[in-house]
Coordinates of C-alpha atoms and ligand atoms in Angstrom, one line a residue:
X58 CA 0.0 0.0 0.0
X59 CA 1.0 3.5 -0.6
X60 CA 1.5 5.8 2.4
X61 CA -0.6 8.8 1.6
X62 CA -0.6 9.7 5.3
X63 CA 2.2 12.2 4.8
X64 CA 0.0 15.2 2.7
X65 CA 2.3 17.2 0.5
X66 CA 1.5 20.8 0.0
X67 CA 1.9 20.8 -4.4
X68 CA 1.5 24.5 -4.5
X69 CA 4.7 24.9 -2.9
X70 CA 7.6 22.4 -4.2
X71 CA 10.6 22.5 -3.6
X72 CA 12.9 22.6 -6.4
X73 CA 15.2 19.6 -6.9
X74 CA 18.9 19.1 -7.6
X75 CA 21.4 22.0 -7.5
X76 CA 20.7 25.2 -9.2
X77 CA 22.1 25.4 -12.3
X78 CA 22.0 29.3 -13.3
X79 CA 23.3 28.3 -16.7
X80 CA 20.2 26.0 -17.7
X81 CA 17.6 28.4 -16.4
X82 CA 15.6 30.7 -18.6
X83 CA 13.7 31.8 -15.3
X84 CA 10.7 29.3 -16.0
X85 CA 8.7 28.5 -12.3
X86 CA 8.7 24.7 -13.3
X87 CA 12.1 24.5 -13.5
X88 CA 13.6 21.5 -11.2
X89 CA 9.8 20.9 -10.1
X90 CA 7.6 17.9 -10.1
X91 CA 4.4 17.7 -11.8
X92 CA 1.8 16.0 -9.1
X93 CA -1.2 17.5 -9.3
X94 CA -3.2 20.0 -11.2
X95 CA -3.3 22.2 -7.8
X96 CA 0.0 23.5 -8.8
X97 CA -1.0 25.6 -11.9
X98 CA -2.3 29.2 -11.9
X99 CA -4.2 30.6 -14.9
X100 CA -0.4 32.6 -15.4
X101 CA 1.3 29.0 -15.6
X102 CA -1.8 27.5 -18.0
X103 CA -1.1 30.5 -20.3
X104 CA 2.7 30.3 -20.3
X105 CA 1.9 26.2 -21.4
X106 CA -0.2 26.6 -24.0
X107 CA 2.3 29.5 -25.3
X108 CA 4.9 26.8 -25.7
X109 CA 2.7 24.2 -26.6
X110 CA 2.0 26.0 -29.6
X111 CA 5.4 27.1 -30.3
X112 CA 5.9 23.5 -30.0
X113 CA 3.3 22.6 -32.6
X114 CA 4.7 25.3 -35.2
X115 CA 8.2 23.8 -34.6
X116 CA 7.0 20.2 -35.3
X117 CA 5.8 20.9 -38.4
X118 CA 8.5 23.3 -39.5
X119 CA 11.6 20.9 -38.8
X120 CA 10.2 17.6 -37.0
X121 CA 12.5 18.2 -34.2
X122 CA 14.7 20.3 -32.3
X123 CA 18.2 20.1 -30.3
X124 CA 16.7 21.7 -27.0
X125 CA 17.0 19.2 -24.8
X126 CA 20.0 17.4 -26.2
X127 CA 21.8 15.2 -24.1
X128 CA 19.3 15.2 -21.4
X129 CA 17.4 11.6 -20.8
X130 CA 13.8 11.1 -19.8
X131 CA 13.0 7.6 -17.5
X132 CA 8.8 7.0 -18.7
X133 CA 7.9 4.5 -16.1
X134 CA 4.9 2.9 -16.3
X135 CA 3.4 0.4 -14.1
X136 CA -0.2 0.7 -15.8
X137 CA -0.7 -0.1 -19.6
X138 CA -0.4 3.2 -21.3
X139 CA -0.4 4.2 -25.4
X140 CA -1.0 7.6 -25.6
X141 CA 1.0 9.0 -22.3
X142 CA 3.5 6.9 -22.9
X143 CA 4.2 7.6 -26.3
X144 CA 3.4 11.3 -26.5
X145 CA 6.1 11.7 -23.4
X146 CA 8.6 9.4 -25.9
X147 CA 7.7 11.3 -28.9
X148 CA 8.2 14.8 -27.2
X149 CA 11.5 14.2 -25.3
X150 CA 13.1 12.7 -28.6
X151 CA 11.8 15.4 -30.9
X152 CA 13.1 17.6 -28.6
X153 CA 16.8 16.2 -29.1
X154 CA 16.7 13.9 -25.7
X155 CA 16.4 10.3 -25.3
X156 CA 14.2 7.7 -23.3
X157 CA 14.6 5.1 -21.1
X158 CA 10.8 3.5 -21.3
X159 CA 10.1 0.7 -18.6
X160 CA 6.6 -0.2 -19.7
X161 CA 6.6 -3.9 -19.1
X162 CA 7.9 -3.8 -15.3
X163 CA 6.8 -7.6 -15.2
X164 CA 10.4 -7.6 -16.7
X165 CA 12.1 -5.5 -14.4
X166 CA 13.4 -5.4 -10.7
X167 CA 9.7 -4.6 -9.8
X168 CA 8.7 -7.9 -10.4
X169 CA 11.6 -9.3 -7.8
X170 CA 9.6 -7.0 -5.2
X171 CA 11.9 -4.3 -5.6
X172 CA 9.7 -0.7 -3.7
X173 CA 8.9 2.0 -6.0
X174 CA 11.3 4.7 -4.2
X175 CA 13.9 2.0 -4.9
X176 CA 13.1 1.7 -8.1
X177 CA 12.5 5.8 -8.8
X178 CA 16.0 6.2 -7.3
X179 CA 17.8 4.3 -9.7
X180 CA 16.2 5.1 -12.3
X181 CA 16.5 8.5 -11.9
X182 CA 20.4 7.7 -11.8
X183 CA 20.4 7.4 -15.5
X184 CA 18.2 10.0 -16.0
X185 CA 17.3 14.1 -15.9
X186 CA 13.2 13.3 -15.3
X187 CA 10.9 10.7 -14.6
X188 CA 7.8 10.1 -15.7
X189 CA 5.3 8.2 -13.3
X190 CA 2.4 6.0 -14.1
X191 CA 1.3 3.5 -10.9
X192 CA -2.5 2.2 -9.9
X193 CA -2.3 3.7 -6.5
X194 CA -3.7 7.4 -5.8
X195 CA -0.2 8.7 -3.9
X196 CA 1.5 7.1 -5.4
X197 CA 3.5 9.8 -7.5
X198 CA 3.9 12.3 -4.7
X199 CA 5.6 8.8 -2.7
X200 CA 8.4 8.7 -5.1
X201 CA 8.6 12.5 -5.6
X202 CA 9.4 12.6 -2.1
X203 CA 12.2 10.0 -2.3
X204 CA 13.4 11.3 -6.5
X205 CA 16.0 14.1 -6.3
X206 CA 15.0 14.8 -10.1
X207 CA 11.8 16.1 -11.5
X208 CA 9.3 13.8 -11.1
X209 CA 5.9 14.0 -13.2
X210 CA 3.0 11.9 -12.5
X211 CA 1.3 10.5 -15.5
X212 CA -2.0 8.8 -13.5
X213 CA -1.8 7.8 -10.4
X214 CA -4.9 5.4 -10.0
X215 CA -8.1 7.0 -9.9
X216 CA -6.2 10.2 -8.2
X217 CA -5.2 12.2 -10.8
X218 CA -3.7 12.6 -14.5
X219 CA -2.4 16.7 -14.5
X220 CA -0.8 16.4 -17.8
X221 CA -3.8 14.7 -19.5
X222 CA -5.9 17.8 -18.0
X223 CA -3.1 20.2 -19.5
X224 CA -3.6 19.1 -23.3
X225 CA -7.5 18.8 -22.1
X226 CA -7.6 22.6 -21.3
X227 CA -5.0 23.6 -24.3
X228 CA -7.2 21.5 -26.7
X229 CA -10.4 23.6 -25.7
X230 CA -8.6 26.6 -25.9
X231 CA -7.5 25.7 -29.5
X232 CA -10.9 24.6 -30.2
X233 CA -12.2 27.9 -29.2
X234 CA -10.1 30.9 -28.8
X235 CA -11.0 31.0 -24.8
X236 CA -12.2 28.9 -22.1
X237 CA -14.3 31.4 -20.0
X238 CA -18.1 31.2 -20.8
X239 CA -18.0 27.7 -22.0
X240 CA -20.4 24.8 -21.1
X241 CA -18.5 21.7 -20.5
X242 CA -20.0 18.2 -19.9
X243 CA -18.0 15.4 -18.7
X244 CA -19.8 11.9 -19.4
X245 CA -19.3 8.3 -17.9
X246 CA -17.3 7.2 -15.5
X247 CA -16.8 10.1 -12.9
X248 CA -16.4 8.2 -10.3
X249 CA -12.9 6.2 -11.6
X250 CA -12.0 8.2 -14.2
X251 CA -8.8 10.3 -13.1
X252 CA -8.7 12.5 -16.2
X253 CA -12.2 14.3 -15.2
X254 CA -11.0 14.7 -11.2
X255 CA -8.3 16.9 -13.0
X256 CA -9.9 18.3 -15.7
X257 CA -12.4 19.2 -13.6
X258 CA -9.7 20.9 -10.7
X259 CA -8.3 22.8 -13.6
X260 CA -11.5 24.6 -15.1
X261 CA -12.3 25.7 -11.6
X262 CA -9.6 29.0 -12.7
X263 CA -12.1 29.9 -15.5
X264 CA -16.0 30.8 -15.7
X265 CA -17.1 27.5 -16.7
X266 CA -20.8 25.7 -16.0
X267 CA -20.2 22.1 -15.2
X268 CA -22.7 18.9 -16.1
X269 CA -21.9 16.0 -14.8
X270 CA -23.4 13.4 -16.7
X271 CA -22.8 9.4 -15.2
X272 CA -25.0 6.5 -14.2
X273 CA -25.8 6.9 -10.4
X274 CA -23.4 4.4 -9.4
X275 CA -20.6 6.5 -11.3
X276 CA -20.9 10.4 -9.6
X277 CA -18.4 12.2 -9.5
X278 CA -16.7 11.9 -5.8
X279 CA -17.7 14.3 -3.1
X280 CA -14.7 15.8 -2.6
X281 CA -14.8 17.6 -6.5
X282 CA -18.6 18.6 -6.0
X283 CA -17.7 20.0 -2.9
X284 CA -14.9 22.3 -4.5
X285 CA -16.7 23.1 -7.5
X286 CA -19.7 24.2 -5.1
X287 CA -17.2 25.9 -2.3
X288 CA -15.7 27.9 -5.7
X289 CA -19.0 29.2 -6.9
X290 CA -19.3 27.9 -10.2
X291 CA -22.8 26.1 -11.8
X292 CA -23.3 22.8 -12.0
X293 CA -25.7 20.1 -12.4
X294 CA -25.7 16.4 -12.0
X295 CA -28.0 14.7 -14.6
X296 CA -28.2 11.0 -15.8
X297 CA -29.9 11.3 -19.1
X298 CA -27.5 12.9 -21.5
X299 CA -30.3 13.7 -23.9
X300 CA -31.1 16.5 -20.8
X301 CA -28.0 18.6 -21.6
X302 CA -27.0 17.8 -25.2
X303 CA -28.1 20.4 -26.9
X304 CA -26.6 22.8 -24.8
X305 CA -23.2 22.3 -24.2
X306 CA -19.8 23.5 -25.8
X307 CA -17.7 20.7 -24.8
X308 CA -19.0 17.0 -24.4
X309 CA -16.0 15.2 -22.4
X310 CA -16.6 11.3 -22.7
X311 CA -15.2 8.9 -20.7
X312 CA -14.3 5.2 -20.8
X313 CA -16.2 3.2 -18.0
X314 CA -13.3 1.9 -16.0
X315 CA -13.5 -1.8 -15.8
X316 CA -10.2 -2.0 -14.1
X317 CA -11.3 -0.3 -11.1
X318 CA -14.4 -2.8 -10.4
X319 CA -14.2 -5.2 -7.5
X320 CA -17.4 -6.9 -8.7
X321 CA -17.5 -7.3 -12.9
X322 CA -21.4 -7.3 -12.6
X323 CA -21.6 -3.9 -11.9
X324 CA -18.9 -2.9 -14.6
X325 CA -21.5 -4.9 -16.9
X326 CA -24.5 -2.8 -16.2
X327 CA -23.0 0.4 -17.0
X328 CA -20.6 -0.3 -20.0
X329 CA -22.5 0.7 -22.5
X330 CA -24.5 3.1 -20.7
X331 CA -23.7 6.6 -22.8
X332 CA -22.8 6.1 -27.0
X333 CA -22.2 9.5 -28.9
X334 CA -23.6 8.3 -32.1
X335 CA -24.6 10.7 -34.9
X336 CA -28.5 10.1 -34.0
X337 CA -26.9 12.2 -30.5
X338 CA -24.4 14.8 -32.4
X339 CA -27.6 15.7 -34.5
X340 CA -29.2 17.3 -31.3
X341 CA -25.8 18.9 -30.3
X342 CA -24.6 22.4 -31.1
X343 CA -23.2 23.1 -34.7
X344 CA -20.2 24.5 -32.9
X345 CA -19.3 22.2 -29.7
X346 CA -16.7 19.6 -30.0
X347 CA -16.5 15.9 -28.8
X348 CA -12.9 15.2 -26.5
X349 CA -12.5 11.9 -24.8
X350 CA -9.1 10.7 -23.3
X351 CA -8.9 7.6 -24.8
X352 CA -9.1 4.5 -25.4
X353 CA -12.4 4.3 -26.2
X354 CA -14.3 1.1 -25.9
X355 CA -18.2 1.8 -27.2
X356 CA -18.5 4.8 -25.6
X357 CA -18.3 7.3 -28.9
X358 CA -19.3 5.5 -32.3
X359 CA -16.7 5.4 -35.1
X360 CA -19.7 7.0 -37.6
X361 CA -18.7 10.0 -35.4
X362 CA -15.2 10.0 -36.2
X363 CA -15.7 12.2 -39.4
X364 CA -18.3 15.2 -38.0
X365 CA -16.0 18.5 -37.3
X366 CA -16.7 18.6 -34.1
X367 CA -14.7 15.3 -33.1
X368 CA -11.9 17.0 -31.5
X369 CA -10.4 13.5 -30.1
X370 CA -7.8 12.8 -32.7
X371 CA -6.7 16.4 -32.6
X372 CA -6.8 16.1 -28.8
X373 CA -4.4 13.3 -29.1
X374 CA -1.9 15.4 -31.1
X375 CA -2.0 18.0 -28.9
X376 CA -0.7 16.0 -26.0
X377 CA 2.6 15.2 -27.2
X378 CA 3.2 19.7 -27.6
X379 CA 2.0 20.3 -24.3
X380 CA 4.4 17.5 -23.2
X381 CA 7.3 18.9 -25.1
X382 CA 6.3 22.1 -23.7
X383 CA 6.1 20.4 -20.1
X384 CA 9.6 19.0 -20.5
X385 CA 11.6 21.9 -21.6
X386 CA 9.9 23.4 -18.7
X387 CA 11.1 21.0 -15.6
X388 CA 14.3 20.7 -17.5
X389 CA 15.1 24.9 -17.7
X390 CA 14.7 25.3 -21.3
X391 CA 11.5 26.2 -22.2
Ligands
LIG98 N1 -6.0 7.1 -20.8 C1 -6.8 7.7 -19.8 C2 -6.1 7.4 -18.4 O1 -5.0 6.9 -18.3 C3 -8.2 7.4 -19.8 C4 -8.6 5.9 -19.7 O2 -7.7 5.0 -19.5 O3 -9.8 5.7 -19.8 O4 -6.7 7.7 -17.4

């Protein structure tokens, strides 16, 4: 089990290793760990998608870049992972660095019982930053406290996912020019799924209206309703998706996450609960967009794949920029 007993404030960390005045283009990330959303201002979300789309434009003028030559990223994953995994190998090597992915840990020391500060330690050894994915909510902040490098947590059970919330957030804001005054619905699992607790977290800096659209057995936890009503923003908790279709800007789906049942029979009954299909999209706005985190299993049809308003595969695209952006960041050379 993962200690989460000792609570570590993620507005304030520490930075880590020695300064290195050379490296540093004055960037507040610098020699920081990524934990949770908590630690980004509206100034921070600004400065990200800045870079991200700097990122974007430098991708598609010269594929890659020499900015974080010689620096070497560990993207350690004890959860099955495509997308985060990937996008944080894609971003570091078109940046010029190189990657040390552990994704089948079955094969490493982990499976010998080795502990995960052990394992963050060495790994982080051979490398400038490590990238975190493990199924237990602490789970990151445990081996940031032990990691002497920047550590960034790419899902930590049903806790949290910040950088899937970052290219959430920089994908609506590419959608639409702004994020205040939007209507954003996030659909399925809200109970499980991590990437809505940070999504979520993160819209609470703009002048959104949440609907939170799940099966009864799927709300979104107490603790998130309680700071979305504590910060003053509107929201509503609906079943019936047909209730708030029409009205919405952004319709966030979600994967119902079987891993996370104890009893299968339950998973069953709500699996195919929600389907986006284009009989759905026809009572949505003309100018919305679909986002969903991936995989997808049911939950948004493939007829839907080819309406403008699917913003997933662009969504996708847009992670591995805000991860490049996310990297030069931690590393001092954004
Ligand atoms: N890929 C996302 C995550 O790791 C969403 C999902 O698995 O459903 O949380």
């Amino acid at each position: 089990m993962i200690d989460t007993t000792q609570e570590m404030d993620v507005r304030n960390l520490p930075r880590k290793g020695k300064p290195r005045p050379a490296d540093v283009t004055g960037h507040a990330f610098y020699g920081r760990d990524i934990l949770s959303v908590d630690q980004f201002g509206r100034e921070d979300l600004e400065y990200i998608f800045r870079v991200a789309d700097e990122m974007r434009t430098l991708v598609e003028r010269f594929g890659s870049a020499d900015l974080l030559q010689g620096k070497v990223l560990a993207n350690l994953f004890y959860e099955p992972s495509t997308r985060t995994a990937a996008s944080f190998m894609a971003a570091m090597q078109r940046l010029g660095g190189q990657v040390i992915p552990i994704n089948n840990v079955q094969y490493s020391s982990v499976a010998k019982g080795e502990s995960l500060p052990d394992t963050v330690r060495t790994l982080e050894a051979y490398a400038d930053v490590v990238v975190l994915r493990h199924p237990e909510v602490g789970s990151a902040a445990l081996a940031a406290r032990y990691a002497h490098k920047p550590l960034i947590n790419a899902g930590d059970g049903i806790g949290e996912h910040p950088t899937q919330a970052l290219l959430d957030i920089f994908t609506i804001y590419e959608e639409f020019g702004h994020i205040d005054g939007l209507k954003v619905a996030m659909v399925g699992d809200l109970k499980y799924g991590r990437t809505v607790h940070s999504l979520t977290k993160l819209l609470l800096l703009y002048d959104v209206a949440f609907y939170f659209v799940s099966p009864d057995i799927l709300r979104m936890p107490e603790d998130i309703i309680e700071r979305v009503k504590a910060s003053g923003h509107s929201f509503r908790e609906v079943v019936d998706i047909h209730e708030i279709i029409h009205e919405v800007d952004v319709l966030y789906v979600t994967r119902v996450q079987k891993e996370r049942f104890d009893d299968l029979a339950k998973y069953e009954a709500v699996k195919d609960f929600y389907v986006v299909d284009p009989e759905l999209m026809q009572q949505a706005k003309e100018r919305m967009i679909v986002m969903h985190p991936f995989p997808r299993v049911g939950e948004i049809s493939y007829a839907v794949d080819d309406d403008p308003r699917a913003a997933y595969f662009r969504q996708i695209e847009n992670g591995m920029y805000v991860r490049m952006a996310l990297l030069a960041a931690v590393l001092g050379k954004a």
